[in-house]
């Protein structure tokens, strides 16, 4: 682990002691510079690696192979990832899983590719590491028992070792130059704020202040998936034409000319419609026998491109065949197999069709209905009490543990406690939910809040405000978080480069 990583680990532990959230580091941000660190460790026996064994190439970047073999950067990266993962597993008292080993190989691959990219970009700029910078890095590897530079240790080291060390430091310096220029200096010699990514103190204070105010709530919810049958039947009766049933067979194709030729053969009785529907059709909108699967009027309308065509086709006599007609995806010839029929809304299957139509096409009706019920509950709760209103309505009251304003469930602000509340699915990205929740006064009951498929009513239960003064270390903690968050996104973009081929899965499979 580099000195920077050790400092970061100490900072995290310090934060944990103060009750702050752990900083979340991506694999790429942890190891983005680890590949370049000069650490000499033994080859771990992952998957029984042997020098005489051939493995698939892990991938390529810009035509350059990334191989798993002695002396390669990829093997060195795998070693370091394995060492890190093993340390973490030992600390947690667990064993590494096969997925962990795959993560080791994939993370190492990413770090090697990024290192190659950064090196190419810096080399293209003409940058050459300063001699003093190289020396400053080298002296760290020749120290006495007190950690001070030792001329004796330097003299006793072999020339081969010193040459290899120097080459590694130069290589690391070139790759690190790109990262530091973009994201800030990553050493202890100069403050991070000299250049690269900047984080204003006011921005850090804003986010830190968000974590200092948390609230808990009582909650009831009304699921919009339970729209009453009688309401659905009322809608169906008022819009019966939407659910009229039709029975058609069809011949389809993407090209109009193809269907015109088939229509000409049908008109001359050179082919039979059923045979053509089974053998000459692309079977769009149809089953294997050529039967149109959309039987309700509202479904059938979606196949055709105009109301005029819909009227013509649905007016066909039984056994009649339509002209070539345009569809949303091509062209169609239809044959009317049965006269249209009126749907029976007392039939459970048909009623489900109606409710599904309302759900996707008339959501406003559902929203209005359940919002009205939720508003009635809120009014009643304000009069007789939240618990009493829930009991009277026969619904369950739940308690939400304290959480901060955390739009998007940002890890820096702590994990929202919504995982055990399915009715809050989507609340983490609902501005209306957070605005309402954090504007309520003590014991105040909210107006209805739409969250996904549910209407929510909240009552403020408790508010906790942390008045502990924010210190410099808190801002540094936030800067670490922002740096790693931005680095993660940057790495994802870089790894989408079309010059990269990734065969890590094949390699990993042979390591099992």
PDB file of N, CA, C and O in Angstrom, residues 339-410:
ATOM      1  N   UNK A 339     -66.511 -11.931 -37.262  1.00  0.00           N
ATOM      2  CA  UNK A 339     -67.125 -10.618 -37.065  1.00  0.00           C
ATOM      3  C   UNK A 339     -66.673 -10.042 -35.726  1.00  0.00           C
ATOM      4  O   UNK A 339     -66.414 -10.791 -34.767  1.00  0.00           O
ATOM      5  N   UNK A 340     -66.538  -8.697 -35.604  1.00  0.00           N
ATOM      6  CA  UNK A 340     -66.150  -8.074 -34.340  1.00  0.00           C
ATOM      7  C   UNK A 340     -67.134  -8.432 -33.238  1.00  0.00           C
ATOM      8  O   UNK A 340     -68.329  -8.658 -33.490  1.00  0.00           O
ATOM      9  N   UNK A 341     -66.642  -8.503 -31.995  1.00  0.00           N
ATOM     10  CA  UNK A 341     -67.507  -8.833 -30.862  1.00  0.00           C
ATOM     11  C   UNK A 341     -67.261  -7.865 -29.715  1.00  0.00           C
ATOM     12  O   UNK A 341     -66.175  -7.299 -29.570  1.00  0.00           O
ATOM     13  N   UNK A 342     -68.280  -7.690 -28.900  1.00  0.00           N
ATOM     14  CA  UNK A 342     -68.188  -6.800 -27.730  1.00  0.00           C
ATOM     15  C   UNK A 342     -67.604  -7.582 -26.563  1.00  0.00           C
ATOM     16  O   UNK A 342     -67.973  -8.734 -26.323  1.00  0.00           O
ATOM     17  N   UNK A 343     -66.690  -6.970 -25.831  1.00  0.00           N
ATOM     18  CA  UNK A 343     -66.035  -7.645 -24.702  1.00  0.00           C
ATOM     19  C   UNK A 343     -66.978  -7.780 -23.515  1.00  0.00           C
ATOM     20  O   UNK A 343     -67.843  -6.927 -23.273  1.00  0.00           O
ATOM     21  N   UNK A 344     -66.797  -8.867 -22.779  1.00  0.00           N
ATOM     22  CA  UNK A 344     -67.551  -9.107 -21.553  1.00  0.00           C
ATOM     23  C   UNK A 344     -66.681  -8.650 -20.383  1.00  0.00           C
ATOM     24  O   UNK A 344     -65.715  -9.312 -20.003  1.00  0.00           O
ATOM     25  N   UNK A 345     -67.013  -7.507 -19.781  1.00  0.00           N
ATOM     26  CA  UNK A 345     -66.177  -6.941 -18.727  1.00  0.00           C
ATOM     27  C   UNK A 345     -66.339  -7.636 -17.381  1.00  0.00           C
ATOM     28  O   UNK A 345     -65.611  -7.323 -16.429  1.00  0.00           O
ATOM     29  N   UNK A 346     -67.269  -8.572 -17.303  1.00  0.00           N
ATOM     30  CA  UNK A 346     -67.370  -9.371 -16.081  1.00  0.00           C
ATOM     31  C   UNK A 346     -66.368 -10.519 -16.092  1.00  0.00           C
ATOM     32  O   UNK A 346     -66.106 -11.143 -15.061  1.00  0.00           O
ATOM     33  N   UNK A 347     -65.790 -10.782 -17.279  1.00  0.00           N
ATOM     34  CA  UNK A 347     -64.767 -11.816 -17.398  1.00  0.00           C
ATOM     35  C   UNK A 347     -63.464 -11.307 -16.771  1.00  0.00           C
ATOM     36  O   UNK A 347     -63.003 -10.196 -17.074  1.00  0.00           O
ATOM     37  N   UNK A 348     -62.859 -12.114 -15.919  1.00  0.00           N
ATOM     38  CA  UNK A 348     -61.677 -11.683 -15.166  1.00  0.00           C
ATOM     39  C   UNK A 348     -60.504 -11.344 -16.089  1.00  0.00           C
ATOM     40  O   UNK A 348     -59.798 -10.351 -15.876  1.00  0.00           O
ATOM     41  N   UNK A 349     -60.306 -12.149 -17.116  1.00  0.00           N
ATOM     42  CA  UNK A 349     -59.192 -11.913 -18.036  1.00  0.00           C
ATOM     43  C   UNK A 349     -59.376 -10.600 -18.786  1.00  0.00           C
ATOM     44  O   UNK A 349     -58.436  -9.812 -18.948  1.00  0.00           O
ATOM     45  N   UNK A 350     -60.601 -10.335 -19.237  1.00  0.00           N
ATOM     46  CA  UNK A 350     -60.887  -9.096 -19.956  1.00  0.00           C
ATOM     47  C   UNK A 350     -60.742  -7.896 -19.036  1.00  0.00           C
ATOM     48  O   UNK A 350     -60.222  -6.846 -19.429  1.00  0.00           O
ATOM     49  N   UNK A 351     -61.177  -8.039 -17.784  1.00  0.00           N
ATOM     50  CA  UNK A 351     -61.051  -6.949 -16.830  1.00  0.00           C
ATOM     51  C   UNK A 351     -59.586  -6.619 -16.562  1.00  0.00           C
ATOM     52  O   UNK A 351     -59.218  -5.450 -16.409  1.00  0.00           O
ATOM     53  N   UNK A 352     -58.758  -7.640 -16.549  1.00  0.00           N
ATOM     54  CA  UNK A 352     -57.322  -7.394 -16.374  1.00  0.00           C
ATOM     55  C   UNK A 352     -56.767  -6.593 -17.549  1.00  0.00           C
ATOM     56  O   UNK A 352     -55.891  -5.735 -17.373  1.00  0.00           O
ATOM     57  N   UNK A 353     -57.275  -6.874 -18.758  1.00  0.00           N
ATOM     58  CA  UNK A 353     -56.862  -6.119 -19.937  1.00  0.00           C
ATOM     59  C   UNK A 353     -57.258  -4.652 -19.787  1.00  0.00           C
ATOM     60  O   UNK A 353     -56.475  -3.733 -20.085  1.00  0.00           O
ATOM     61  N   UNK A 354     -58.452  -4.416 -19.305  1.00  0.00           N
ATOM     62  CA  UNK A 354     -58.936  -3.043 -19.098  1.00  0.00           C
ATOM     63  C   UNK A 354     -58.064  -2.317 -18.080  1.00  0.00           C
ATOM     64  O   UNK A 354     -57.633  -1.176 -18.293  1.00  0.00           O
ATOM     65  N   UNK A 355     -57.786  -2.977 -16.959  1.00  0.00           N
ATOM     66  CA  UNK A 355     -56.985  -2.342 -15.906  1.00  0.00           C
ATOM     67  C   UNK A 355     -55.562  -2.079 -16.377  1.00  0.00           C
ATOM     68  O   UNK A 355     -54.950  -1.059 -16.022  1.00  0.00           O
ATOM     69  N   UNK A 356     -55.031  -2.968 -17.197  1.00  0.00           N
ATOM     70  CA  UNK A 356     -53.698  -2.762 -17.745  1.00  0.00           C
ATOM     71  C   UNK A 356     -53.689  -1.571 -18.702  1.00  0.00           C
ATOM     72  O   UNK A 356     -52.745  -0.766 -18.714  1.00  0.00           O
ATOM     73  N   UNK A 357     -54.764  -1.435 -19.485  1.00  0.00           N
ATOM     74  CA  UNK A 357     -54.879  -0.291 -20.389  1.00  0.00           C
ATOM     75  C   UNK A 357     -54.935   1.008 -19.596  1.00  0.00           C
ATOM     76  O   UNK A 357     -54.249   1.989 -19.927  1.00  0.00           O
ATOM     77  N   UNK A 358     -55.733   1.029 -18.560  1.00  0.00           N
ATOM     78  CA  UNK A 358     -55.856   2.236 -17.729  1.00  0.00           C
ATOM     79  C   UNK A 358     -54.512   2.593 -17.107  1.00  0.00           C
ATOM     80  O   UNK A 358     -54.116   3.762 -17.068  1.00  0.00           O
ATOM     81  N   UNK A 359     -53.817   1.579 -16.642  1.00  0.00           N
ATOM     82  CA  UNK A 359     -52.531   1.801 -15.983  1.00  0.00           C
ATOM     83  C   UNK A 359     -51.530   2.502 -16.902  1.00  0.00           C
ATOM     84  O   UNK A 359     -50.792   3.393 -16.463  1.00  0.00           O
ATOM     85  N   UNK A 360     -51.503   2.121 -18.176  1.00  0.00           N
ATOM     86  CA  UNK A 360     -50.499   2.656 -19.079  1.00  0.00           C
ATOM     87  C   UNK A 360     -50.997   3.811 -19.946  1.00  0.00           C
ATOM     88  O   UNK A 360     -50.185   4.538 -20.522  1.00  0.00           O
ATOM     89  N   UNK A 361     -52.293   3.987 -20.046  1.00  0.00           N
ATOM     90  CA  UNK A 361     -52.825   5.022 -20.930  1.00  0.00           C
ATOM     91  C   UNK A 361     -53.677   6.071 -20.221  1.00  0.00           C
ATOM     92  O   UNK A 361     -53.894   7.153 -20.784  1.00  0.00           O
ATOM     93  N   UNK A 362     -54.162   5.765 -19.056  1.00  0.00           N
ATOM     94  CA  UNK A 362     -55.012   6.696 -18.305  1.00  0.00           C
ATOM     95  C   UNK A 362     -54.536   6.789 -16.860  1.00  0.00           C
ATOM     96  O   UNK A 362     -55.334   6.727 -15.921  1.00  0.00           O
ATOM     97  N   UNK A 363     -53.207   6.934 -16.683  1.00  0.00           N
ATOM     98  CA  UNK A 363     -52.640   6.944 -15.338  1.00  0.00           C
ATOM     99  C   UNK A 363     -53.206   8.085 -14.503  1.00  0.00           C
ATOM    100  O   UNK A 363     -53.290   7.990 -13.278  1.00  0.00           O
ATOM    101  N   UNK A 364     -53.603   9.158 -15.168  1.00  0.00           N
ATOM    102  CA  UNK A 364     -54.172  10.281 -14.429  1.00  0.00           C
ATOM    103  C   UNK A 364     -55.402   9.891 -13.630  1.00  0.00           C
ATOM    104  O   UNK A 364     -55.628  10.401 -12.522  1.00  0.00           O
ATOM    105  N   UNK A 365     -56.234   8.987 -14.186  1.00  0.00           N
ATOM    106  CA  UNK A 365     -57.425   8.528 -13.458  1.00  0.00           C
ATOM    107  C   UNK A 365     -57.033   7.817 -12.174  1.00  0.00           C
ATOM    108  O   UNK A 365     -57.643   8.030 -11.112  1.00  0.00           O
ATOM    109  N   UNK A 366     -55.997   6.976 -12.286  1.00  0.00           N
ATOM    110  CA  UNK A 366     -55.539   6.223 -11.114  1.00  0.00           C
ATOM    111  C   UNK A 366     -54.933   7.166 -10.090  1.00  0.00           C
ATOM    112  O   UNK A 366     -55.214   7.065  -8.886  1.00  0.00           O
ATOM    113  N   UNK A 367     -54.102   8.096 -10.558  1.00  0.00           N
ATOM    114  CA  UNK A 367     -53.480   9.053  -9.646  1.00  0.00           C
ATOM    115  C   UNK A 367     -54.528   9.865  -8.901  1.00  0.00           C
ATOM    116  O   UNK A 367     -54.434  10.060  -7.680  1.00  0.00           O
ATOM    117  N   UNK A 368     -55.517  10.352  -9.636  1.00  0.00           N
ATOM    118  CA  UNK A 368     -56.561  11.172  -9.009  1.00  0.00           C
ATOM    119  C   UNK A 368     -57.329  10.370  -7.963  1.00  0.00           C
ATOM    120  O   UNK A 368     -57.650  10.892  -6.880  1.00  0.00           O
ATOM    121  N   UNK A 369     -57.618   9.117  -8.278  1.00  0.00           N
ATOM    122  CA  UNK A 369     -58.395   8.293  -7.346  1.00  0.00           C
ATOM    123  C   UNK A 369     -57.640   8.076  -6.039  1.00  0.00           C
ATOM    124  O   UNK A 369     -58.177   8.317  -4.946  1.00  0.00           O
ATOM    125  N   UNK A 370     -56.377   7.637  -6.145  1.00  0.00           N
ATOM    126  CA  UNK A 370     -55.629   7.325  -4.926  1.00  0.00           C
ATOM    127  C   UNK A 370     -55.142   8.575  -4.205  1.00  0.00           C
ATOM    128  O   UNK A 370     -55.004   8.578  -2.976  1.00  0.00           O
ATOM    129  N   UNK A 371     -54.915   9.658  -4.950  1.00  0.00           N
ATOM    130  CA  UNK A 371     -54.577  10.921  -4.291  1.00  0.00           C
ATOM    131  C   UNK A 371     -55.749  11.401  -3.447  1.00  0.00           C
ATOM    132  O   UNK A 371     -55.552  11.920  -2.334  1.00  0.00           O
ATOM    133  N   UNK A 372     -56.937  11.215  -3.952  1.00  0.00           N
ATOM    134  CA  UNK A 372     -58.130  11.585  -3.181  1.00  0.00           C
ATOM    135  C   UNK A 372     -58.246  10.774  -1.901  1.00  0.00           C
ATOM    136  O   UNK A 372     -58.548  11.315  -0.828  1.00  0.00           O
ATOM    137  N   UNK A 373     -57.997   9.459  -2.003  1.00  0.00           N
ATOM    138  CA  UNK A 373     -58.052   8.606  -0.811  1.00  0.00           C
ATOM    139  C   UNK A 373     -56.977   9.022   0.194  1.00  0.00           C
ATOM    140  O   UNK A 373     -57.220   9.098   1.405  1.00  0.00           O
ATOM    141  N   UNK A 374     -55.766   9.287  -0.323  1.00  0.00           N
ATOM    142  CA  UNK A 374     -54.667   9.686   0.563  1.00  0.00           C
ATOM    143  C   UNK A 374     -54.961  11.022   1.230  1.00  0.00           C
ATOM    144  O   UNK A 374     -54.657  11.218   2.408  1.00  0.00           O
ATOM    145  N   UNK A 375     -55.542  11.950   0.475  1.00  0.00           N
ATOM    146  CA  UNK A 375     -55.884  13.249   1.063  1.00  0.00           C
ATOM    147  C   UNK A 375     -56.953  13.103   2.139  1.00  0.00           C
ATOM    148  O   UNK A 375     -56.896  13.775   3.189  1.00  0.00           O
ATOM    149  N   UNK A 376     -57.927  12.236   1.916  1.00  0.00           N
ATOM    150  CA  UNK A 376     -58.948  11.967   2.940  1.00  0.00           C
ATOM    151  C   UNK A 376     -58.299  11.411   4.205  1.00  0.00           C
ATOM    152  O   UNK A 376     -58.695  11.779   5.325  1.00  0.00           O
ATOM    153  N   UNK A 377     -57.296  10.534   4.018  1.00  0.00           N
ATOM    154  CA  UNK A 377     -56.597   9.980   5.182  1.00  0.00           C
ATOM    155  C   UNK A 377     -55.873  11.087   5.935  1.00  0.00           C
ATOM    156  O   UNK A 377     -55.931  11.161   7.167  1.00  0.00           O
ATOM    157  N   UNK A 378     -55.157  11.967   5.210  1.00  0.00           N
ATOM    158  CA  UNK A 378     -54.405  13.042   5.854  1.00  0.00           C
ATOM    159  C   UNK A 378     -55.332  13.966   6.632  1.00  0.00           C
ATOM    160  O   UNK A 378     -55.012  14.384   7.756  1.00  0.00           O
ATOM    161  N   UNK A 379     -56.486  14.276   6.059  1.00  0.00           N
ATOM    162  CA  UNK A 379     -57.458  15.137   6.744  1.00  0.00           C
ATOM    163  C   UNK A 379     -57.970  14.462   8.008  1.00  0.00           C
ATOM    164  O   UNK A 379     -58.066  15.086   9.076  1.00  0.00           O
ATOM    165  N   UNK A 380     -58.260  13.161   7.899  1.00  0.00           N
ATOM    166  CA  UNK A 380     -58.763  12.418   9.051  1.00  0.00           C
ATOM    167  C   UNK A 380     -57.689  12.284  10.126  1.00  0.00           C
ATOM    168  O   UNK A 380     -57.969  12.415  11.334  1.00  0.00           O
ATOM    169  N   UNK A 381     -56.430  12.054   9.695  1.00  0.00           N
ATOM    170  CA  UNK A 381     -55.334  11.900  10.648  1.00  0.00           C
ATOM    171  C   UNK A 381     -55.088  13.189  11.418  1.00  0.00           C
ATOM    172  O   UNK A 381     -54.746  13.160  12.611  1.00  0.00           O
ATOM    173  N   UNK A 382     -55.261  14.332  10.753  1.00  0.00           N
ATOM    174  CA  UNK A 382     -55.074  15.611  11.425  1.00  0.00           C
ATOM    175  C   UNK A 382     -56.164  15.849  12.465  1.00  0.00           C
ATOM    176  O   UNK A 382     -55.968  16.610  13.422  1.00  0.00           O
ATOM    177  N   UNK A 383     -57.291  15.165  12.311  1.00  0.00           N
ATOM    178  CA  UNK A 383     -58.413  15.353  13.232  1.00  0.00           C
ATOM    179  C   UNK A 383     -58.380  14.373  14.391  1.00  0.00           C
ATOM    180  O   UNK A 383     -58.487  14.760  15.564  1.00  0.00           O
ATOM    181  N   UNK A 384     -58.173  13.079  14.076  1.00  0.00           N
ATOM    182  CA  UNK A 384     -58.282  12.065  15.135  1.00  0.00           C
ATOM    183  C   UNK A 384     -56.939  11.446  15.522  1.00  0.00           C
ATOM    184  O   UNK A 384     -56.867  10.674  16.475  1.00  0.00           O
ATOM    185  N   UNK A 385     -55.891  11.752  14.769  1.00  0.00           N
ATOM    186  CA  UNK A 385     -54.576  11.189  15.070  1.00  0.00           C
ATOM    187  C   UNK A 385     -54.125  10.216  13.989  1.00  0.00           C
ATOM    188  O   UNK A 385     -54.944   9.544  13.351  1.00  0.00           O
ATOM    189  N   UNK A 386     -52.812  10.131  13.784  1.00  0.00           N
ATOM    190  CA  UNK A 386     -52.242   9.320  12.714  1.00  0.00           C
ATOM    191  C   UNK A 386     -52.522   7.837  12.926  1.00  0.00           C
ATOM    192  O   UNK A 386     -52.960   7.129  12.014  1.00  0.00           O
ATOM    193  N   UNK A 387     -52.287   7.354  14.155  1.00  0.00           N
ATOM    194  CA  UNK A 387     -52.508   5.932  14.444  1.00  0.00           C
ATOM    195  C   UNK A 387     -53.969   5.560  14.291  1.00  0.00           C
ATOM    196  O   UNK A 387     -54.315   4.507  13.726  1.00  0.00           O
ATOM    197  N   UNK A 388     -54.833   6.434  14.804  1.00  0.00           N
ATOM    198  CA  UNK A 388     -56.264   6.150  14.755  1.00  0.00           C
ATOM    199  C   UNK A 388     -56.791   6.147  13.311  1.00  0.00           C
ATOM    200  O   UNK A 388     -57.625   5.315  12.942  1.00  0.00           O
ATOM    201  N   UNK A 389     -56.267   7.068  12.501  1.00  0.00           N
ATOM    202  CA  UNK A 389     -56.707   7.125  11.103  1.00  0.00           C
ATOM    203  C   UNK A 389     -56.243   5.893  10.334  1.00  0.00           C
ATOM    204  O   UNK A 389     -56.977   5.361   9.490  1.00  0.00           O
ATOM    205  N   UNK A 390     -55.028   5.425  10.630  1.00  0.00           N
ATOM    206  CA  UNK A 390     -54.523   4.219   9.975  1.00  0.00           C
ATOM    207  C   UNK A 390     -55.368   3.014  10.349  1.00  0.00           C
ATOM    208  O   UNK A 390     -55.689   2.173   9.495  1.00  0.00           O
ATOM    209  N   UNK A 391     -55.723   2.914  11.640  1.00  0.00           N
ATOM    210  CA  UNK A 391     -56.556   1.797  12.097  1.00  0.00           C
ATOM    211  C   UNK A 391     -57.935   1.858  11.450  1.00  0.00           C
ATOM    212  O   UNK A 391     -58.487   0.831  11.022  1.00  0.00           O
ATOM    213  N   UNK A 392     -58.496   3.056  11.345  1.00  0.00           N
ATOM    214  CA  UNK A 392     -59.827   3.208  10.753  1.00  0.00           C
ATOM    215  C   UNK A 392     -59.819   2.853   9.272  1.00  0.00           C
ATOM    216  O   UNK A 392     -60.791   2.300   8.747  1.00  0.00           O
ATOM    217  N   UNK A 393     -58.699   3.136   8.586  1.00  0.00           N
ATOM    218  CA  UNK A 393     -58.597   2.843   7.161  1.00  0.00           C
ATOM    219  C   UNK A 393     -58.142   1.416   6.903  1.00  0.00           C
ATOM    220  O   UNK A 393     -58.142   0.957   5.749  1.00  0.00           O
ATOM    221  N   UNK A 394     -57.742   0.715   7.956  1.00  0.00           N
ATOM    222  CA  UNK A 394     -57.281  -0.665   7.801  1.00  0.00           C
ATOM    223  C   UNK A 394     -55.968  -0.776   7.049  1.00  0.00           C
ATOM    224  O   UNK A 394     -55.736  -1.740   6.317  1.00  0.00           O
ATOM    225  N   UNK A 395     -55.084   0.203   7.236  1.00  0.00           N
ATOM    226  CA  UNK A 395     -53.787   0.184   6.568  1.00  0.00           C
ATOM    227  C   UNK A 395     -52.674   0.202   7.607  1.00  0.00           C
ATOM    228  O   UNK A 395     -52.871   0.615   8.753  1.00  0.00           O
ATOM    229  N   UNK A 396     -51.520  -0.261   7.201  1.00  0.00           N
ATOM    230  CA  UNK A 396     -50.386  -0.378   8.123  1.00  0.00           C
ATOM    231  C   UNK A 396     -49.602   0.925   8.192  1.00  0.00           C
ATOM    232  O   UNK A 396     -49.280   1.525   7.176  1.00  0.00           O
ATOM    233  N   UNK A 397     -49.303   1.336   9.424  1.00  0.00           N
ATOM    234  CA  UNK A 397     -48.421   2.486   9.625  1.00  0.00           C
ATOM    235  C   UNK A 397     -46.993   1.977   9.789  1.00  0.00           C
ATOM    236  O   UNK A 397     -46.745   1.001  10.492  1.00  0.00           O
ATOM    237  N   UNK A 398     -46.034   2.649   9.151  1.00  0.00           N
ATOM    238  CA  UNK A 398     -44.637   2.270   9.272  1.00  0.00           C
ATOM    239  C   UNK A 398     -43.815   3.455   9.761  1.00  0.00           C
ATOM    240  O   UNK A 398     -44.229   4.616   9.601  1.00  0.00           O
ATOM    241  N   UNK A 399     -42.662   3.148  10.360  1.00  0.00           N
ATOM    242  CA  UNK A 399     -41.765   4.204  10.832  1.00  0.00           C
ATOM    243  C   UNK A 399     -40.467   4.178  10.025  1.00  0.00           C
ATOM    244  O   UNK A 399     -39.821   3.140   9.895  1.00  0.00           O
ATOM    245  N   UNK A 400     -40.111   5.334   9.485  1.00  0.00           N
ATOM    246  CA  UNK A 400     -38.866   5.463   8.734  1.00  0.00           C
ATOM    247  C   UNK A 400     -37.775   5.979   9.660  1.00  0.00           C
ATOM    248  O   UNK A 400     -37.943   7.023  10.285  1.00  0.00           O
ATOM    249  N   UNK A 401     -36.651   5.265   9.755  1.00  0.00           N
ATOM    250  CA  UNK A 401     -35.544   5.756  10.584  1.00  0.00           C
ATOM    251  C   UNK A 401     -34.965   7.039   9.992  1.00  0.00           C
ATOM    252  O   UNK A 401     -35.209   7.383   8.842  1.00  0.00           O
ATOM    253  N   UNK A 402     -34.207   7.745  10.794  1.00  0.00           N
ATOM    254  CA  UNK A 402     -33.686   9.049  10.397  1.00  0.00           C
ATOM    255  C   UNK A 402     -32.788   8.969   9.157  1.00  0.00           C
ATOM    256  O   UNK A 402     -32.007   8.032   9.000  1.00  0.00           O
ATOM    257  N   UNK A 403     -32.905   9.974   8.300  1.00  0.00           N
ATOM    258  CA  UNK A 403     -32.048  10.097   7.123  1.00  0.00           C
ATOM    259  C   UNK A 403     -31.906  11.570   6.777  1.00  0.00           C
ATOM    260  O   UNK A 403     -32.702  12.412   7.223  1.00  0.00           O
ATOM    261  N   UNK A 404     -30.868  11.881   6.006  1.00  0.00           N
ATOM    262  CA  UNK A 404     -30.607  13.259   5.591  1.00  0.00           C
ATOM    263  C   UNK A 404     -31.190  13.504   4.206  1.00  0.00           C
ATOM    264  O   UNK A 404     -31.628  12.577   3.518  1.00  0.00           O
ATOM    265  N   UNK A 405     -31.202  14.771   3.792  1.00  0.00           N
ATOM    266  CA  UNK A 405     -31.563  15.088   2.409  1.00  0.00           C
ATOM    267  C   UNK A 405     -30.471  14.505   1.528  1.00  0.00           C
ATOM    268  O   UNK A 405     -29.329  14.959   1.553  1.00  0.00           O
ATOM    269  N   UNK A 406     -30.820  13.506   0.784  1.00  0.00           N
ATOM    270  CA  UNK A 406     -29.806  12.754   0.031  1.00  0.00           C
ATOM    271  C   UNK A 406     -30.368  12.355  -1.319  1.00  0.00           C
ATOM    272  O   UNK A 406     -30.636  11.185  -1.589  1.00  0.00           O
ATOM    273  N   UNK A 407     -30.550  13.351  -2.174  1.00  0.00           N
ATOM    274  CA  UNK A 407     -31.070  13.078  -3.509  1.00  0.00           C
ATOM    275  C   UNK A 407     -30.078  12.224  -4.282  1.00  0.00           C
ATOM    276  O   UNK A 407     -28.907  12.558  -4.394  1.00  0.00           O
ATOM    277  N   UNK A 408     -30.549  11.107  -4.822  1.00  0.00           N
ATOM    278  CA  UNK A 408     -29.698  10.203  -5.582  1.00  0.00           C
ATOM    279  C   UNK A 408     -28.973   9.184  -4.742  1.00  0.00           C
ATOM    280  O   UNK A 408     -28.179   8.402  -5.238  1.00  0.00           O
ATOM    281  N   UNK A 409     -29.251   9.178  -3.427  1.00  0.00           N
ATOM    282  CA  UNK A 409     -28.610   8.203  -2.517  1.00  0.00           C
ATOM    283  C   UNK A 409     -27.090   8.278  -2.627  1.00  0.00           C
ATOM    284  O   UNK A 409     -26.401   7.284  -2.806  1.00  0.00           O
ATOM    285  N   UNK A 410     -26.568   9.499  -2.474  1.00  0.00           N
ATOM    286  CA  UNK A 410     -25.133   9.747  -2.545  1.00  0.00           C
ATOM    287  C   UNK A 410     -24.440   9.100  -1.357  1.00  0.00           C
ATOM    288  O   UNK A 410     -24.808   9.326  -0.212  1.00  0.00           O
TER     289      UNK A 410
END
